Amino acid sequence: MKMDSILDKLGINKVNEGASTGTKWLKAGGDPIKSFSPVDGKEIAWVKSVNRKTYDAVITKAEEAFKEWRTWPAPKRGEVVRQVGEALRKYKEPLGKLVSYEMGKSLQEGYGEVQEMIDICDLAVGMSRQLYGLTMHSERPLHRMYEQWHPLGVVGIISAFNFPVAVWSWNSMIAWICGNTCVWKPSEKTPLSAIACQNIISEVFKANNVPEGVCGLVVGGRETGEWMSNDTRIPLVSATGSTRMGRALASAVASRLGKSLLELGGNNAIIVTEHADLNIALRAAVFGAVGTAGQRCTTTRRLIIHEKVYDALKKKLVAAYKQLSIGDPLDEKNHVGPLIDTDAVNNYMDTIKEIKKAGGKQVVAPGVLAGKNYESGCYVKPCVYEVQNEWPIVQHETFAPILYIMKYKKLDEAIAMQNNVPQGLSSAIMTLNMREAEQYLSAMGSDCGIANVNIGTSGAEIGGAFGGEKETGGGRESGSDSWKAYMRRQTNTINWGDTNRIHRNPHH
Ligand code: NAD
């Protein structure tokens, strides 16, 4: 399928309005954002960003829609989400291709993102019948006490460029079955993928007479995100992005005593012990470090290797990196696609300068690719350096395929190195030794939100709660009981007796 016909199928025009209340597009009123593909540097289309007036109109509509949406039984809301999943199945191919072309991730990962959206719809449908509360015994006679969960209201969703669609769906599908209305501010680097999603779900919302305003969209940059953070009409802002963004957003939301759900940066490590299966370790490390060109929040950035297997694994790594083919991510023979833009390339180059200045030893050389097939200027070589964990540059998340390797002697020391960074998202240990694995998963082990054994750091199944600790922000999304973040808890006590009956009780 050619890109023009993909855009056509997804209802994307040359110039698009970046504001919607669900099934209706509004005049956005702000400056246009031009979306360029990092694959070939070509302009794909324009999206007009929202001005303050249009933003306010979308939030007002979401507030109004909440009044009706909250009265729909949760399983009925779940039925709408089930149909969204069906629509996404229908559009998986064009949407996956657009995500891949606009963001630069491989086609398999583009399809994978849409599959994650489908999976979260399925999960949310089941959840819509399981929004359980507890009941407890009251200390008072003839009283009953229980807990129930109610929706919050308008949920603001701010997403990052590296998952243009999946992370929005993790939030919105669950927020919807809980009875909230949602307003999405996608990354300004991938606005077309958001427009496509809005077109897909609007068909379903229309067919089900869902109140206008349940699914809002506001395209804009940082300023639009700041409007959301400061907006008292939005009780919960769920934000995915850098720690810098999370810090600014969290303090704005907290100062108005709102809630935020944060999914921020990672600095993920794999520990490879002397008891590891080195082939499994190698595959996990290479896939984790170079997949999505190192632009995943769960990308493997550090490899902490036992001294006895250090040289052997290093040799295997060098050989594996030689096999990597870099190029158009829509071509399935390539393993590594481009970075998102030339700013990201500059960031990669600056980081390499820092590593060298700190004394990092090159294991696999870096480089920016130029010439035919690399016209966008966004293609870089995945590289590997020997470093020390405590160096400031190693403590920092660089969103690029740069892998740091380091040596250890004792497991306690390796775990301390792994945990000794400000971020706490994903982590893994490679070992066939039961004691090592159990120590790693115990309270003395990994301090991250995700800790794996013999599986790498990147990727996650939607059935589990996803998120991380420390500077990663502490939020949890997706499976398990993460739905509770989108609801408010109410404790109810009911006195079903009368005073006379209580007086007749022999214990009183
Ligand atoms: P970014 O922080 O630059 O932008 C993320 C979003 O926040 C964008 O929509 C942006 O417009 C908005 N924004 C920026 N500043 C803001 C502010 N002050 N107030 C409100 N909104 C603001 O991040 P990015 O470059 O798009 O994405 C990469 C980052 O996202 C990495 O750090 C990565 O680790 C992180 N990430 C984390 C997860 C996770 O689940 N933990 C998932 C994906 C990405």
Coordinates of C-alpha atoms and ligand atoms in Angstrom, one line a residue:
M1 CA 0.0 0.0 0.0
K2 CA 1.3 3.4 -1.0
M3 CA 1.5 6.1 1.8
D4 CA -1.1 8.3 -0.1
S5 CA -3.6 5.6 -0.1
I6 CA -2.9 4.8 3.6
L7 CA -3.5 8.5 4.5
D8 CA -6.7 8.3 2.5
K9 CA -7.9 5.2 4.2
L10 CA -7.3 6.8 7.6
G11 CA -9.1 10.1 6.7
I12 CA -6.0 12.2 6.8
N13 CA -5.9 15.4 4.6
K14 CA -3.1 17.6 3.5
V15 CA -4.2 20.1 6.2
N16 CA -6.1 18.8 9.3
E17 CA -7.8 20.5 12.2
G18 CA -6.1 19.4 15.5
A19 CA -9.3 19.6 17.6
S20 CA -12.2 17.2 18.1
T21 CA -14.9 16.6 20.6
G22 CA -15.3 13.0 19.5
T23 CA -17.1 12.8 16.2
K24 CA -16.9 16.5 15.3
W25 CA -13.8 18.3 14.1
L26 CA -13.5 21.9 15.4
K27 CA -11.6 24.9 13.9
A28 CA -8.4 24.5 15.9
G29 CA -7.3 28.1 15.5
G30 CA -3.6 27.8 16.3
D31 CA -0.4 27.5 14.3
P32 CA 0.1 24.5 12.0
I33 CA 2.4 21.7 12.9
K34 CA 4.1 20.1 9.9
S35 CA 4.7 16.4 10.3
F36 CA 7.8 15.1 8.6
S37 CA 8.8 11.5 8.4
P38 CA 12.2 10.6 9.9
V39 CA 12.2 7.7 7.4
D40 CA 12.9 9.8 4.3
G41 CA 12.6 13.4 5.6
K42 CA 9.4 14.1 3.5
E43 CA 6.6 16.2 4.8
I44 CA 3.6 14.0 5.3
A45 CA 0.8 16.5 6.1
W46 CA -0.1 19.4 8.4
V47 CA -2.1 19.6 11.6
K48 CA -3.4 22.9 12.9
S49 CA -2.8 23.1 16.7
V50 CA -5.4 24.4 19.1
N51 CA -5.6 27.9 20.5
R52 CA -6.8 28.5 24.0
K53 CA -10.4 29.1 22.9
T54 CA -10.7 25.8 21.1
Y55 CA -8.9 24.0 23.9
D56 CA -11.5 25.4 26.4
A57 CA -14.4 24.4 24.1
V58 CA -13.1 20.7 24.0
I59 CA -12.7 20.6 27.8
T60 CA -16.2 22.1 28.3
K61 CA -17.7 19.5 26.0
A62 CA -15.9 16.7 27.9
E63 CA -17.3 18.1 31.2
E64 CA -20.8 18.1 29.8
A65 CA -20.5 14.6 28.4
F66 CA -19.3 13.3 31.7
K67 CA -22.7 14.0 33.2
E68 CA -24.3 11.5 30.9
W69 CA -21.5 9.0 30.3
R70 CA -21.1 8.3 34.1
T71 CA -24.8 7.1 34.1
W72 CA -24.1 4.4 31.4
P73 CA -23.6 1.0 33.1
A74 CA -19.9 0.1 33.0
P75 CA -20.5 -3.1 30.9
K76 CA -22.3 -1.0 28.4
R77 CA -19.3 1.4 28.2
G78 CA -17.2 -1.8 27.9
E79 CA -19.3 -2.8 24.8
V80 CA -18.3 0.4 23.1
V81 CA -14.7 -0.3 23.9
R82 CA -15.1 -3.8 22.5
Q83 CA -16.2 -2.3 19.2
V84 CA -13.3 0.1 19.3
G85 CA -11.1 -3.1 19.4
E86 CA -12.9 -4.5 16.4
A87 CA -12.4 -1.2 14.5
L88 CA -8.7 -1.2 15.3
R89 CA -8.5 -4.8 14.0
K90 CA -9.9 -3.5 10.7
Y91 CA -7.5 -0.6 10.5
K92 CA -4.4 -2.5 11.9
E93 CA -2.5 -2.4 8.6
P94 CA -2.8 1.2 7.6
L95 CA -2.6 2.5 11.1
G96 CA 0.5 0.3 11.9
K97 CA 2.1 1.6 8.7
L98 CA 1.4 5.3 9.5
V99 CA 2.8 4.9 13.0
S100 CA 5.9 3.3 11.5
Y101 CA 6.3 6.0 8.9
E102 CA 5.6 9.0 11.1
M103 CA 7.6 7.8 14.1
G104 CA 10.3 5.8 12.4
K105 CA 9.9 2.5 14.2
S106 CA 9.9 -0.8 12.4
L107 CA 6.8 -2.0 10.6
Q108 CA 6.6 -5.0 13.0
E109 CA 6.7 -2.5 15.9
G110 CA 4.1 -0.3 14.2
Y111 CA 1.7 -3.3 13.9
G112 CA 2.7 -4.3 17.5
E113 CA 1.6 -1.0 18.8
V114 CA -1.9 -1.4 17.2
Q115 CA -2.0 -4.9 18.5
E116 CA -1.4 -3.6 22.0
M117 CA -4.3 -1.2 21.5
I118 CA -6.5 -4.2 20.5
D119 CA -5.3 -6.1 23.5
I120 CA -6.0 -3.3 25.9
C121 CA -9.6 -3.0 24.5
D122 CA -10.1 -6.7 25.2
L123 CA -8.7 -6.3 28.7
A124 CA -10.9 -3.2 29.4
V125 CA -14.0 -5.0 28.2
G126 CA -13.5 -7.7 30.9
M127 CA -12.6 -5.1 33.5
S128 CA -15.8 -3.2 32.9
R129 CA -17.6 -6.1 34.7
Q130 CA -15.0 -6.2 37.5
L131 CA -14.6 -2.7 39.1
Y132 CA -14.8 -4.3 42.5
G133 CA -15.0 -2.7 45.9
L134 CA -14.6 -4.4 49.3
T135 CA -17.2 -4.9 52.0
M136 CA -16.2 -4.8 55.6
H137 CA -17.9 -5.4 59.0
S138 CA -19.1 -2.3 60.8
E139 CA -18.3 -1.9 64.5
R140 CA -21.8 -0.6 64.9
P141 CA -24.8 -2.9 65.2
L142 CA -27.3 -3.1 62.2
H143 CA -24.9 -1.1 60.0
R144 CA -23.3 -2.2 56.8
M145 CA -20.1 -0.8 55.4
Y146 CA -18.6 -1.1 51.9
E147 CA -16.4 0.6 49.4
Q148 CA -17.2 1.6 45.9
W149 CA -15.4 3.2 43.0
H150 CA -16.7 6.1 41.0
P151 CA -15.3 7.9 37.9
L152 CA -13.3 11.0 38.4
G153 CA -14.5 13.2 35.5
V154 CA -12.3 14.6 32.7
V155 CA -9.0 12.7 32.3
G156 CA -6.2 14.6 30.4
I157 CA -3.8 12.3 28.6
I158 CA -0.5 13.6 27.4
S159 CA 1.6 11.2 25.3
A160 CA 5.2 10.9 24.1
F161 CA 6.4 10.6 20.5
N162 CA 7.9 7.1 20.9
F163 CA 4.5 5.4 21.4
P164 CA 2.3 7.6 19.3
V165 CA -0.9 5.6 19.8
A166 CA -0.5 2.6 22.2
V167 CA 0.0 4.6 25.5
W168 CA -3.0 6.8 24.7
S169 CA -5.1 3.6 24.4
W170 CA -3.8 2.2 27.6
N171 CA -5.2 5.2 29.4
S172 CA -8.3 6.0 27.5
M173 CA -9.8 2.5 27.1
I174 CA -9.6 1.9 30.9
A175 CA -10.6 5.5 31.8
W176 CA -13.6 5.1 29.6
I177 CA -14.9 1.9 31.0
C178 CA -14.5 3.5 34.5
G179 CA -16.9 6.2 33.3
N180 CA -14.5 9.1 32.6
T181 CA -14.4 11.3 29.6
C182 CA -10.9 11.8 28.1
V183 CA -9.1 14.6 26.3
W184 CA -5.9 13.5 24.5
K185 CA -2.9 15.8 23.8
P186 CA -0.6 13.7 21.6
S187 CA 3.0 14.4 21.0
E188 CA 3.5 17.3 18.6
K189 CA 6.0 15.1 16.8
T190 CA 3.4 12.5 15.8
P191 CA 0.1 14.3 15.4
L192 CA -1.1 12.4 12.3
S193 CA -1.2 9.0 14.1
A194 CA -3.5 10.8 16.6
I195 CA -5.8 12.2 13.9
A196 CA -6.1 8.7 12.4
C197 CA -7.1 7.2 15.8
Q198 CA -9.7 9.9 16.3
N199 CA -11.2 9.0 12.9
I200 CA -11.3 5.3 13.7
I201 CA -13.0 5.6 17.0
S202 CA -15.4 8.3 15.9
E203 CA -17.2 5.8 13.7
V204 CA -17.8 3.5 16.7
F205 CA -18.8 6.4 19.0
K206 CA -21.3 7.6 16.4
A207 CA -22.8 4.2 15.9
N208 CA -23.4 3.8 19.6
N209 CA -24.7 7.3 20.3
V210 CA -21.9 8.0 22.8
P211 CA -22.3 11.6 24.1
E212 CA -20.2 14.1 22.1
G213 CA -17.3 15.0 24.3
V214 CA -16.4 11.6 25.7
C215 CA -13.2 11.4 23.5
G216 CA -11.6 14.8 22.9
L217 CA -8.4 15.6 21.0
V218 CA -6.3 18.7 21.3
V219 CA -3.1 18.8 19.2
G220 CA -0.5 21.2 20.5
G221 CA 2.9 21.4 22.0
R222 CA 4.2 22.0 25.6
E223 CA 1.9 25.0 26.1
T224 CA -1.2 22.9 25.6
G225 CA 0.2 20.4 28.0
E226 CA 0.7 23.2 30.5
W227 CA -3.0 24.3 30.1
M228 CA -4.0 20.8 31.1
S229 CA -1.7 20.7 34.1
N230 CA -3.2 23.9 35.4
D231 CA -6.8 23.2 34.5
T232 CA -8.9 22.6 37.6
R233 CA -11.6 21.0 35.4
I234 CA -9.2 18.0 34.9
P235 CA -9.0 16.0 38.1
L236 CA -6.4 13.5 36.6
V237 CA -3.6 14.2 34.2
S238 CA -1.9 11.1 32.9
A239 CA 1.4 12.0 31.3
T240 CA 4.0 10.0 29.5
G241 CA 7.3 11.6 28.6
S242 CA 10.7 12.8 29.9
T243 CA 11.5 13.3 33.6
R244 CA 11.9 17.0 32.9
M245 CA 8.3 17.2 31.6
G246 CA 7.0 15.1 34.5
R247 CA 8.7 17.3 37.1
A248 CA 7.1 20.5 35.7
L249 CA 3.7 18.8 35.2
A250 CA 3.6 17.1 38.6
S251 CA 4.3 20.3 40.5
A252 CA 1.6 22.2 38.5
V253 CA -1.0 19.5 39.1
A254 CA -0.1 19.1 42.8
S255 CA -0.3 22.8 43.4
R256 CA -4.0 22.7 42.6
L257 CA -4.3 19.4 44.5
G258 CA -5.1 17.4 41.4
K259 CA -3.9 13.9 40.6
S260 CA -1.2 13.0 38.2
L261 CA -0.3 9.6 36.8
L262 CA 3.3 9.7 35.5
E263 CA 5.2 7.4 33.1
L264 CA 8.6 9.0 32.7
G265 CA 12.2 8.1 31.7
G266 CA 14.1 4.9 32.4
N267 CA 17.7 3.9 32.6
N268 CA 17.3 0.2 32.4
A269 CA 19.9 -2.4 33.1
I270 CA 20.4 -6.1 32.5
I271 CA 22.6 -8.0 34.9
V272 CA 24.4 -11.0 33.3
T273 CA 25.7 -13.4 35.9
E274 CA 28.3 -16.1 35.6
H275 CA 25.4 -18.6 35.5
A276 CA 23.6 -17.0 32.5
D277 CA 22.8 -18.6 29.2
L278 CA 24.9 -16.2 27.2
N279 CA 22.9 -16.7 24.0
I280 CA 19.7 -15.6 25.7
A281 CA 21.5 -12.8 27.3
L282 CA 22.9 -11.6 24.0
R283 CA 19.6 -11.6 22.2
A284 CA 17.9 -9.8 25.1
A285 CA 20.7 -7.2 25.2
V286 CA 20.8 -6.5 21.5
F287 CA 17.1 -6.4 21.0
G288 CA 16.7 -4.2 24.1
A289 CA 19.4 -1.8 23.1
V290 CA 18.8 -1.2 19.4
G291 CA 15.0 -1.9 19.1
T292 CA 13.1 1.3 18.1
A293 CA 16.7 2.8 17.7
G294 CA 17.0 3.0 21.5
Q295 CA 13.9 5.2 21.8
R296 CA 11.8 3.1 24.2
C297 CA 11.3 4.0 27.8
T298 CA 12.3 0.4 28.5
T299 CA 15.4 0.3 26.2
T300 CA 18.4 -1.5 27.7
R301 CA 20.9 1.2 28.4
R302 CA 23.3 -0.6 30.8
L303 CA 24.7 -4.1 30.8
I304 CA 26.3 -5.2 34.1
I305 CA 28.3 -8.3 33.4
H306 CA 30.1 -10.8 35.7
E307 CA 33.8 -10.6 35.2
K308 CA 34.0 -14.3 34.4
V309 CA 31.8 -14.0 31.3
Y310 CA 32.6 -10.4 30.5
D311 CA 35.0 -11.0 27.6
A312 CA 33.0 -13.7 26.1
L313 CA 29.8 -11.6 26.0
K314 CA 31.6 -8.6 24.8
K315 CA 32.9 -10.6 21.8
K316 CA 29.5 -11.9 21.0
L317 CA 28.1 -8.3 21.3
V318 CA 30.6 -7.0 18.8
A319 CA 29.8 -9.8 16.4
A320 CA 26.1 -9.2 16.7
Y321 CA 26.3 -5.5 16.2
K322 CA 28.3 -6.1 12.9
Q323 CA 25.2 -8.0 11.6
L324 CA 22.8 -5.1 12.2
S325 CA 21.3 -3.5 9.1
I326 CA 20.3 0.1 9.4
G327 CA 17.7 1.7 7.1
D328 CA 14.1 2.2 6.1
P329 CA 12.1 0.7 9.0
L330 CA 9.2 -0.2 6.7
D331 CA 11.6 -2.6 4.9
E332 CA 11.5 -5.8 7.1
K333 CA 15.2 -6.7 6.4
N334 CA 16.4 -3.7 8.4
H335 CA 16.8 -4.0 12.2
V336 CA 17.4 -0.4 13.1
G337 CA 15.4 2.6 11.8
P338 CA 16.0 6.4 12.3
L339 CA 15.9 8.6 15.3
I340 CA 12.8 10.9 15.5
D341 CA 14.5 14.0 14.2
T342 CA 17.8 15.8 13.8
D343 CA 17.7 17.2 17.3
A344 CA 17.8 13.6 18.6
V345 CA 20.8 13.0 16.4
N346 CA 22.6 16.0 17.9
N347 CA 21.7 14.8 21.3
Y348 CA 23.3 11.4 20.4
M349 CA 26.4 13.1 19.2
D350 CA 26.7 15.3 22.3
T351 CA 26.3 12.3 24.5
I352 CA 29.1 10.5 22.7
K353 CA 31.3 13.5 23.3
E354 CA 30.5 13.4 27.0
I355 CA 31.2 9.7 27.2
K356 CA 34.6 10.2 25.6
K357 CA 35.4 13.1 27.9
A358 CA 34.5 11.0 30.9
G359 CA 37.0 8.3 29.7
G360 CA 34.5 5.8 28.1
K361 CA 36.2 3.1 26.0
Q362 CA 34.7 2.5 22.6
V363 CA 33.6 -1.2 21.9
V364 CA 31.4 -0.6 18.9
A365 CA 31.8 2.7 17.0
P366 CA 29.1 5.4 16.7
G367 CA 28.3 7.4 13.6
V368 CA 25.7 9.3 11.7
L369 CA 24.8 7.8 8.3
A370 CA 24.6 10.0 5.2
G371 CA 23.9 9.6 1.5
K372 CA 21.4 7.6 -0.4
N373 CA 18.6 6.0 1.8
Y374 CA 19.7 8.2 4.7
E375 CA 18.5 11.6 3.3
S376 CA 16.5 12.5 6.4
G377 CA 19.7 12.8 8.4
C378 CA 18.2 10.8 11.3
Y379 CA 20.0 7.5 11.0
V380 CA 22.7 6.7 13.5
K381 CA 24.8 3.6 14.3
P382 CA 24.0 1.7 17.5
C383 CA 27.2 1.8 19.6
V384 CA 28.7 0.3 22.7
Y385 CA 31.0 1.8 25.4
E386 CA 32.8 0.6 28.5
V387 CA 32.0 3.0 31.2
Q388 CA 31.7 3.5 35.0
N389 CA 28.2 3.5 36.4
E390 CA 28.6 6.6 38.5
W391 CA 29.5 9.0 35.6
P392 CA 26.9 11.7 35.2
I393 CA 26.3 10.8 31.6
V394 CA 25.6 7.2 32.5
Q395 CA 23.1 8.3 35.1
H396 CA 21.2 10.2 32.5
E397 CA 18.7 8.7 29.9
T398 CA 19.8 9.5 26.4
F399 CA 17.1 8.5 23.9
A400 CA 19.4 6.8 21.4
P401 CA 21.0 3.4 20.7
I402 CA 24.0 3.8 23.0
L403 CA 24.7 0.8 25.2
Y404 CA 27.0 1.0 28.3
I405 CA 28.8 -2.1 29.5
M406 CA 30.4 -2.6 32.9
K407 CA 32.0 -5.4 35.0
Y408 CA 31.1 -6.8 38.5
K409 CA 32.4 -9.4 40.9
K410 CA 29.6 -10.1 43.4
L411 CA 25.8 -10.0 42.8
D412 CA 25.2 -7.6 45.7
E413 CA 27.5 -5.2 43.9
A414 CA 25.8 -5.7 40.6
I415 CA 22.3 -5.0 42.1
A416 CA 23.7 -1.9 43.8
M417 CA 25.0 -0.6 40.5
Q418 CA 21.7 -1.4 38.8
N419 CA 19.7 0.5 41.4
N420 CA 22.2 3.3 41.7
V421 CA 20.6 5.6 39.1
P422 CA 17.8 8.2 39.6
Q423 CA 15.3 6.2 37.4
G424 CA 13.5 3.0 38.2
L425 CA 11.5 1.6 35.3
S426 CA 12.6 -1.8 33.9
S427 CA 15.3 -4.3 34.8
A428 CA 16.4 -7.9 34.2
I429 CA 18.8 -10.6 35.4
M430 CA 20.2 -13.3 33.2
T431 CA 20.9 -16.4 35.3
L432 CA 20.0 -20.1 35.5
N433 CA 20.8 -20.0 39.2
M434 CA 17.7 -20.0 41.4
R435 CA 19.3 -18.2 44.4
E436 CA 20.5 -15.4 42.2
A437 CA 17.1 -15.0 40.5
E438 CA 15.2 -15.0 43.8
Q439 CA 17.5 -12.6 45.5
Y440 CA 17.1 -10.3 42.5
L441 CA 13.3 -10.4 42.8
S442 CA 13.3 -10.1 46.6
A443 CA 13.2 -6.8 48.6
M444 CA 17.0 -6.9 48.5
G445 CA 17.0 -6.9 44.7
S446 CA 15.8 -4.7 41.9
D447 CA 14.1 -1.4 42.9
C448 CA 12.3 -1.0 39.6
G449 CA 8.6 -1.3 38.6
I450 CA 9.5 -4.1 36.3
A451 CA 12.0 -6.9 37.1
N452 CA 12.5 -9.8 34.8
V453 CA 14.4 -13.1 34.8
N454 CA 15.9 -14.3 31.5
I455 CA 13.8 -11.8 29.5
G456 CA 15.1 -8.4 28.6
T457 CA 14.0 -5.0 29.8
S458 CA 12.0 -3.8 26.8
G459 CA 8.4 -4.5 26.1
A460 CA 5.7 -5.5 28.5
E461 CA 2.5 -7.5 28.5
I462 CA -0.6 -5.4 29.1
G463 CA -2.0 -7.8 31.7
G464 CA 0.5 -6.6 34.3
A465 CA 0.7 -3.1 35.8
F466 CA 3.2 -1.0 33.9
G467 CA 5.3 1.8 35.3
G468 CA 8.3 2.6 37.4
E469 CA 9.7 4.1 40.6
K470 CA 11.9 7.1 41.6
E471 CA 12.3 9.6 38.7
T472 CA 10.1 7.3 36.5
G473 CA 7.3 8.8 38.4
G474 CA 5.6 6.0 40.3
G475 CA 2.6 5.6 38.0
R476 CA 1.0 2.3 37.0
E477 CA -1.0 1.8 33.8
S478 CA -2.6 -1.0 31.9
G479 CA -3.3 -4.4 33.7
S480 CA -3.7 -5.7 37.3
D481 CA -5.6 -3.1 39.4
S482 CA -4.3 0.0 37.6
W483 CA -7.9 1.0 36.8
K484 CA -8.1 2.3 40.3
A485 CA -6.0 5.3 39.3
Y486 CA -8.9 6.5 37.1
M487 CA -11.5 6.3 39.8
R488 CA -12.3 7.8 43.2
R489 CA -12.9 5.5 46.2
Q490 CA -16.0 6.1 48.4
T491 CA -16.6 4.4 51.7
N492 CA -20.3 4.0 52.4
T493 CA -21.9 3.2 55.8
I494 CA -25.6 2.4 55.9
N495 CA -27.6 2.2 59.1
W496 CA -30.4 -0.2 58.4
G497 CA -31.7 -0.5 62.0
D498 CA -33.7 1.8 64.2
T499 CA -32.9 3.1 67.7
N500 CA -35.5 0.8 69.4
R501 CA -34.1 -2.3 68.0
I502 CA -30.6 -1.3 69.0
H503 CA -31.9 -0.7 72.6
R504 CA -33.4 -4.2 72.7
N505 CA -30.0 -5.7 71.9
P506 CA -29.0 -7.5 75.2
H507 CA -25.4 -6.2 74.9
H508 CA -26.5 -2.6 75.2
Ligands
NAD1 P1 8.7 15.0 26.2 O1 8.8 15.0 27.7 O2 9.5 15.9 25.4 O3 7.2 15.1 25.7 C1 6.1 14.3 26.1 C2 4.8 15.0 26.1 O4 4.8 16.0 27.1 C3 4.6 15.7 24.7 O5 3.2 15.6 24.4 C4 4.9 17.2 25.1 O6 4.2 18.1 24.3 C5 4.4 17.3 26.5 N1 5.1 18.3 27.3 C6 6.4 18.7 27.3 N2 6.6 19.6 28.3 C7 5.5 19.7 29.0 C8 5.2 20.5 30.1 N3 6.0 21.3 30.7 N4 3.9 20.4 30.6 C9 3.0 19.6 30.0 N5 3.3 18.8 28.9 C10 4.5 18.9 28.4 O7 9.0 13.4 25.8 P2 9.3 12.8 24.4 O8 10.6 13.2 23.9 O9 8.1 12.9 23.6 O10 9.3 11.2 24.8 C11 10.5 10.6 25.3 C12 10.4 10.4 26.8 O11 9.3 9.7 27.2 C13 11.6 9.5 27.3 O12 12.1 10.1 28.5 C14 10.9 8.2 27.6 O13 11.6 7.4 28.6 C15 9.6 8.7 28.1 N6 8.6 7.6 28.0 C16 8.2 6.9 29.1 C17 7.3 5.9 29.1 C18 6.9 5.2 30.3 O14 5.9 4.4 30.2 N7 7.6 5.3 31.4 C19 6.7 5.5 27.8 C20 7.1 6.2 26.7 C21 8.0 7.3 26.8

